[in-house]
GROMACS .gro file of C-alpha atoms in nm:
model
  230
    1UNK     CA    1  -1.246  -0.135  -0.683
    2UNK     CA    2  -0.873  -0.194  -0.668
    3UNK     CA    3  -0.615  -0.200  -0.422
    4UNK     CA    4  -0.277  -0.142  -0.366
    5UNK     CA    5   0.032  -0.248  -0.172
    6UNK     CA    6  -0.122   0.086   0.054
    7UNK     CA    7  -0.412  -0.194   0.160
    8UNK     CA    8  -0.205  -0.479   0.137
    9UNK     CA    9   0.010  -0.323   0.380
   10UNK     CA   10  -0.276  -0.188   0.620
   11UNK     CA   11  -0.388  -0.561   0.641
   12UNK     CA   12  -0.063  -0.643   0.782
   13UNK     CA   13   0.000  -0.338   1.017
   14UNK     CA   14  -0.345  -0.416   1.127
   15UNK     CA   15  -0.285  -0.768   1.268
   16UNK     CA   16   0.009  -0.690   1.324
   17UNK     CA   17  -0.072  -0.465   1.600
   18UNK     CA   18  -0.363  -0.671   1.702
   19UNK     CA   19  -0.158  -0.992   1.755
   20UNK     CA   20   0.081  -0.782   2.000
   21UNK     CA   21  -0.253  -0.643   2.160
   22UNK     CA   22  -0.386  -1.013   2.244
   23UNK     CA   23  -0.092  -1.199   2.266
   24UNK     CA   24   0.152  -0.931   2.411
   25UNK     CA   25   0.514  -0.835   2.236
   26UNK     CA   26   0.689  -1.194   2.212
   27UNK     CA   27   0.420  -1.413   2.104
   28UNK     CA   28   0.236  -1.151   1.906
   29UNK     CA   29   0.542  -1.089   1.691
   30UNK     CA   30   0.603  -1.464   1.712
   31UNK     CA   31   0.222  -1.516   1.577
   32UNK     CA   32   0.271  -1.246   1.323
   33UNK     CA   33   0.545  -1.429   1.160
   34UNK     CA   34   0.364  -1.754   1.134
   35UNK     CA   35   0.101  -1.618   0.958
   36UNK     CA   36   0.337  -1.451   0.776
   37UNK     CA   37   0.547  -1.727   0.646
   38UNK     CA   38   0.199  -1.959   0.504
   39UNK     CA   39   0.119  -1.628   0.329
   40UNK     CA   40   0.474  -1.644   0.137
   41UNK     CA   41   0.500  -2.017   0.131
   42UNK     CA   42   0.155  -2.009  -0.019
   43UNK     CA   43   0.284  -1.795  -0.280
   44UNK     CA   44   0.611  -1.980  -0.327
   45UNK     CA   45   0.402  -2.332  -0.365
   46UNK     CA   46   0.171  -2.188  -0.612
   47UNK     CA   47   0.445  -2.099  -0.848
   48UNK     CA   48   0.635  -2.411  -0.773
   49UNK     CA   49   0.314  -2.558  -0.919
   50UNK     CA   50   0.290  -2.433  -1.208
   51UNK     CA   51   0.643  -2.433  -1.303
   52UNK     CA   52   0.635  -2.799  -1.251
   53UNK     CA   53   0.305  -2.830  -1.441
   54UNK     CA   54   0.436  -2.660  -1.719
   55UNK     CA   55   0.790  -2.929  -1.718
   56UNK     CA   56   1.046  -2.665  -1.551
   57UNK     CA   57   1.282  -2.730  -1.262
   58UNK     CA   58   1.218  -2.544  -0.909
   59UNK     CA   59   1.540  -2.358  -0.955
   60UNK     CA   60   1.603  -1.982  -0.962
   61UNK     CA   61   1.560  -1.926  -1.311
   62UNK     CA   62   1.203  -2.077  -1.316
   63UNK     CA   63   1.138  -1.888  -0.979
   64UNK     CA   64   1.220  -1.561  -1.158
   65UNK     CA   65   0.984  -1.666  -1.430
   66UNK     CA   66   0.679  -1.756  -1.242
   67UNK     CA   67   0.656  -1.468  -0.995
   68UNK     CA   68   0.325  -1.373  -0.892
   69UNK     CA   69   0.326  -1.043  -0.833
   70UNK     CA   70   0.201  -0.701  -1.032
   71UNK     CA   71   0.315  -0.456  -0.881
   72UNK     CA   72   0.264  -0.049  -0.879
   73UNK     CA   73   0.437   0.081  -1.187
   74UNK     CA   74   0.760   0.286  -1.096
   75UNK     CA   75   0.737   0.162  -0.722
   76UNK     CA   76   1.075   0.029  -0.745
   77UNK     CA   77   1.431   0.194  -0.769
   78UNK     CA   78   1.669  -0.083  -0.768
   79UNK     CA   79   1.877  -0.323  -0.940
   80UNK     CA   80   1.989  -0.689  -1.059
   81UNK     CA   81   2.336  -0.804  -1.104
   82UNK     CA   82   2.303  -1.187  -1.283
   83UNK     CA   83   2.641  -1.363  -1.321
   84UNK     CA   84   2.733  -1.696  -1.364
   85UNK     CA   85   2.574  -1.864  -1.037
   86UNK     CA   86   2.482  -1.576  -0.876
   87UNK     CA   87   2.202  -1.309  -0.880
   88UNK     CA   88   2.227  -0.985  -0.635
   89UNK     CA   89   1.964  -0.753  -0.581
   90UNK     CA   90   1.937  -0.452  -0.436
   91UNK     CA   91   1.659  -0.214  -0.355
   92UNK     CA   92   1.631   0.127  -0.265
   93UNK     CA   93   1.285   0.213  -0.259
   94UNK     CA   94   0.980  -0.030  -0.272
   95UNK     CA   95   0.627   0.073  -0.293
   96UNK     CA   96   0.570  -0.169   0.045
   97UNK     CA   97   0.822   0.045   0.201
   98UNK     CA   98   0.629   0.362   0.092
   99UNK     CA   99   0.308   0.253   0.244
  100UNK     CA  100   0.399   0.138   0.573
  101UNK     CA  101   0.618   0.440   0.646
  102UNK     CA  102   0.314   0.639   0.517
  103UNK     CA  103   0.061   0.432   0.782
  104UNK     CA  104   0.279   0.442   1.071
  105UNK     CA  105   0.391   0.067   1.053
  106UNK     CA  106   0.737   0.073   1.061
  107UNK     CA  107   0.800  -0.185   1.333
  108UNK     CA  108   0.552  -0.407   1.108
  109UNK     CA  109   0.735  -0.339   0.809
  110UNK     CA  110   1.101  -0.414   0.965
  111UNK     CA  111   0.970  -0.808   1.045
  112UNK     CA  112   0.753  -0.864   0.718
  113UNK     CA  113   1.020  -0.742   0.501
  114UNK     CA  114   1.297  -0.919   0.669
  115UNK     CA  115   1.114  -1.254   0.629
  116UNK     CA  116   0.855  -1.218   0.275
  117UNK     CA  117   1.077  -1.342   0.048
  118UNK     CA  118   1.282  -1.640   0.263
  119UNK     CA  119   0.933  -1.764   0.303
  120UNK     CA  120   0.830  -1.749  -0.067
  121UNK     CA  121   1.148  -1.922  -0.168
  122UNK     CA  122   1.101  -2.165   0.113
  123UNK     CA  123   0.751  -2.272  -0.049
  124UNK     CA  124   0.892  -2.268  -0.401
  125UNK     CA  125   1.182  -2.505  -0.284
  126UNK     CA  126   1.314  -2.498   0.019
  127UNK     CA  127   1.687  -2.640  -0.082
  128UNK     CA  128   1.778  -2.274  -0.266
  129UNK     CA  129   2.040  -2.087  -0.175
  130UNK     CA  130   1.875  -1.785  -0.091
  131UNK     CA  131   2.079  -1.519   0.187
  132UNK     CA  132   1.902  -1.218   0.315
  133UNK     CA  133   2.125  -0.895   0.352
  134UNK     CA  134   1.878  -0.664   0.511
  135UNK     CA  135   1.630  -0.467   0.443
  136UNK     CA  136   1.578  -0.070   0.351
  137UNK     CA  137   1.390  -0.008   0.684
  138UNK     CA  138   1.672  -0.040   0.876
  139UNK     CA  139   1.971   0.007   0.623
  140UNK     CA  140   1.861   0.214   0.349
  141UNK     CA  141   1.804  -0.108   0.107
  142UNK     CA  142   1.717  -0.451   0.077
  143UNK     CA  143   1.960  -0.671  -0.082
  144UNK     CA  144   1.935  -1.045  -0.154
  145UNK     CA  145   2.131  -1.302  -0.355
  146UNK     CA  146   2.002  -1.608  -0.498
  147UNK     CA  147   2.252  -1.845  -0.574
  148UNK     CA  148   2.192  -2.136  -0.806
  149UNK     CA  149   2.441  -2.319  -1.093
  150UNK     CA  150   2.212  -2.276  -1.374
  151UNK     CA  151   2.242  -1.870  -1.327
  152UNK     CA  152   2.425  -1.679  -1.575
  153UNK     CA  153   2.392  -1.279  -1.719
  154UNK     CA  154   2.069  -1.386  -1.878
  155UNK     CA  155   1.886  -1.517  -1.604
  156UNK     CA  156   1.668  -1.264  -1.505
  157UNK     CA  157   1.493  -1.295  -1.879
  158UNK     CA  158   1.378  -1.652  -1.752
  159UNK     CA  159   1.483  -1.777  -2.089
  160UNK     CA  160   1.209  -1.972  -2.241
  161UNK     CA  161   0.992  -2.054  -1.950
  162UNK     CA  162   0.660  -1.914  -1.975
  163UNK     CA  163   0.314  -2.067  -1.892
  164UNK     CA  164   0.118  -2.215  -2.185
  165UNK     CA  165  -0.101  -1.986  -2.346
  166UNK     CA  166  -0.462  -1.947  -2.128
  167UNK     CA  167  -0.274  -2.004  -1.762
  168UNK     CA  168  -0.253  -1.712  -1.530
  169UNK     CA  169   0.017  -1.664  -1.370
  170UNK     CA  170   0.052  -1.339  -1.210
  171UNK     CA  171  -0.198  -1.147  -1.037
  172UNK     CA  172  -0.269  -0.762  -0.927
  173UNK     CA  173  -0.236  -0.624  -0.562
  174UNK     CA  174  -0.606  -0.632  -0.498
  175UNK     CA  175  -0.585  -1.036  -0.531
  176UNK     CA  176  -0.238  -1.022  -0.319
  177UNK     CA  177  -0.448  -0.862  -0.037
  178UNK     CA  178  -0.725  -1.048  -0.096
  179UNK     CA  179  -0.464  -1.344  -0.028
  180UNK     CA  180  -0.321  -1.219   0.268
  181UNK     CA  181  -0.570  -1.133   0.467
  182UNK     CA  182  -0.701  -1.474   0.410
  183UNK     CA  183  -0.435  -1.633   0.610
  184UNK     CA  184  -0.346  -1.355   0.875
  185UNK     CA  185  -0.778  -1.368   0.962
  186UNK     CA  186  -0.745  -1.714   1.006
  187UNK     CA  187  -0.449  -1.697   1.159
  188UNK     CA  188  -0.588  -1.445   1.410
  189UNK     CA  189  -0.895  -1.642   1.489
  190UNK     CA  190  -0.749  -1.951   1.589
  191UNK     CA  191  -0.478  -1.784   1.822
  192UNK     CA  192  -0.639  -1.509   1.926
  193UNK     CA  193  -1.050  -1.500   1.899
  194UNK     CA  194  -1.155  -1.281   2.098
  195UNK     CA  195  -0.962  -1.054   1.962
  196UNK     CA  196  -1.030  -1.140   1.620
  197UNK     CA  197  -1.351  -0.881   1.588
  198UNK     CA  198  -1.170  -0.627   1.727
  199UNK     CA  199  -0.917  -0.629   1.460
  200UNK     CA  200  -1.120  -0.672   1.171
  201UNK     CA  201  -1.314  -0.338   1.317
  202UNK     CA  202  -0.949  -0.150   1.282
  203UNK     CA  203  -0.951  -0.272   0.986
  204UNK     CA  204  -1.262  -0.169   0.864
  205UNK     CA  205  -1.257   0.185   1.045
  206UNK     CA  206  -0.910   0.248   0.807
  207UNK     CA  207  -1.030   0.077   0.514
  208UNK     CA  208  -1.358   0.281   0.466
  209UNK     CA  209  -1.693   0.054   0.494
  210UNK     CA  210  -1.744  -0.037   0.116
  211UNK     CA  211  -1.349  -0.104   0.096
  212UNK     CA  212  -1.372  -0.319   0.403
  213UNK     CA  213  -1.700  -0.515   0.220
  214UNK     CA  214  -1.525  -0.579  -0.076
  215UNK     CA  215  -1.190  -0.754   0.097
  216UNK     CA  216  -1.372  -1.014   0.309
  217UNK     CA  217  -1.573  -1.104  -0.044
  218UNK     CA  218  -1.265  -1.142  -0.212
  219UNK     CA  219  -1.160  -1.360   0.073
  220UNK     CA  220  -1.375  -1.580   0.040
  221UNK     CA  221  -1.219  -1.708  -0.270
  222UNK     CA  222  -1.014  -1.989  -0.351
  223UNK     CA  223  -0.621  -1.915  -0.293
  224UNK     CA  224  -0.491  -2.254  -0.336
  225UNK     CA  225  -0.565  -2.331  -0.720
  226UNK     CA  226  -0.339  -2.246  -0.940
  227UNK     CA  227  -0.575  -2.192  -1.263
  228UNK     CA  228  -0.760  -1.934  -1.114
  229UNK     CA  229  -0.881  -1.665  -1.355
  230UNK     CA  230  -0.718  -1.310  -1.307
   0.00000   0.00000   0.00000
């Protein structure tokens, strides 16, 4: 079985929801985030590791090279601008975007996507210059710049900084929302438990049974490593 930003995404619209439920609209959104943010810094840590396991500096150009994600082929219409210092992106369709407008999570979507990537660049190292300029939800694209003194037009090729041969260090979306729902469950259970069954039944009841089964296996699994077999 595999899965897809479409189930990453109904993990998060899921507790999401369900923190606002228990906690009501402040502190629900306010829970959301947290779990949020150790589900990006998580990320951003990982590849922090293994950029400085493999002798590279936590600047942009090694962030670029050790990102984590695989993402749906052709879910992206955007672009990159490097120049000396200086990176700019902009996106104009994302296949996160796709699946939350197609589950009805749009208010879900508008706070994850404002704060995902802050948070992974926070746990890769926290003293980049990242700046947020929105995101598509609510302006028709997401732009960001990353702003660093090593950047130049060749940046985005990362150079030579690649993981020794045998390391993993990118993974598909079915790991990603294995990893995710990892944190937000735990998250959920130790702010809100009695209303931590009630989610994971949502959950579950849009997931499909066997789907459901499969994600709280893969949960069980180690997320912290970062020689974990793909």
């Amino acid at each position: 079985m595999k899965f897809s930003e479409k189930e990453h995404a109904a993990v998060l619209i899921a507790y999401y929801e369900g923190f606002i439920k228990a906690l009501g609209e402040e502190s629900g959104r306010a829970a959301f985030l947290l779990a949020e943010r150790q589900y990006g810094e998580r990320r951003g840590r990982r590849m922090a590791q293994r950029a400085l396991r493999d002798g590279f500096p936590l600047d942009f150009t090694s962030y670029f090279a050790y990102g984590e994600l695989i993402t749906t082929p052709g879910g992206y219409e955007g672009s990159y601008e490097a120049s000396e210092g200086l990176v700019h992106e902009v996106q104009h369709k994302c296949p996160w975007a796709s699946a939350f407008r197609e589950q009805g999570g749009m208010e879900c979507a508008k706070l994850y996507c404002s704060e995902i990537d802050a948070a992974v660049v926070r746990g890769f190292n926290c003293l980049l210059d990242y700046r947020y300029g929105g995101n598509m939800h609510e302006q028709g694209c997401c732009v960001f710049d990353f702003r660093s003194p090593e950047l130049d037009g060749d940046s985005l090729g990362s150079g030579a900084r690649r993981a020794p041969e045998g390391h993993v260090n990118k993974y598909d979306m079915t790991w990603h929302t294995a990893d995710v729902y990892q944190i937000v469950k735990k998250d959920c259970e130790n702010l809100c438990p009695k209303a931590a069954d009630a989610v994971r039944e949502v959950l579950r009841n849009r997931l499909g049974d066997e789907a459901f089964e499969f994600l709280e296996k893969l949960s069980e699994e180690d997320h912290d490593s970062i020689d974990l077999t793909c």
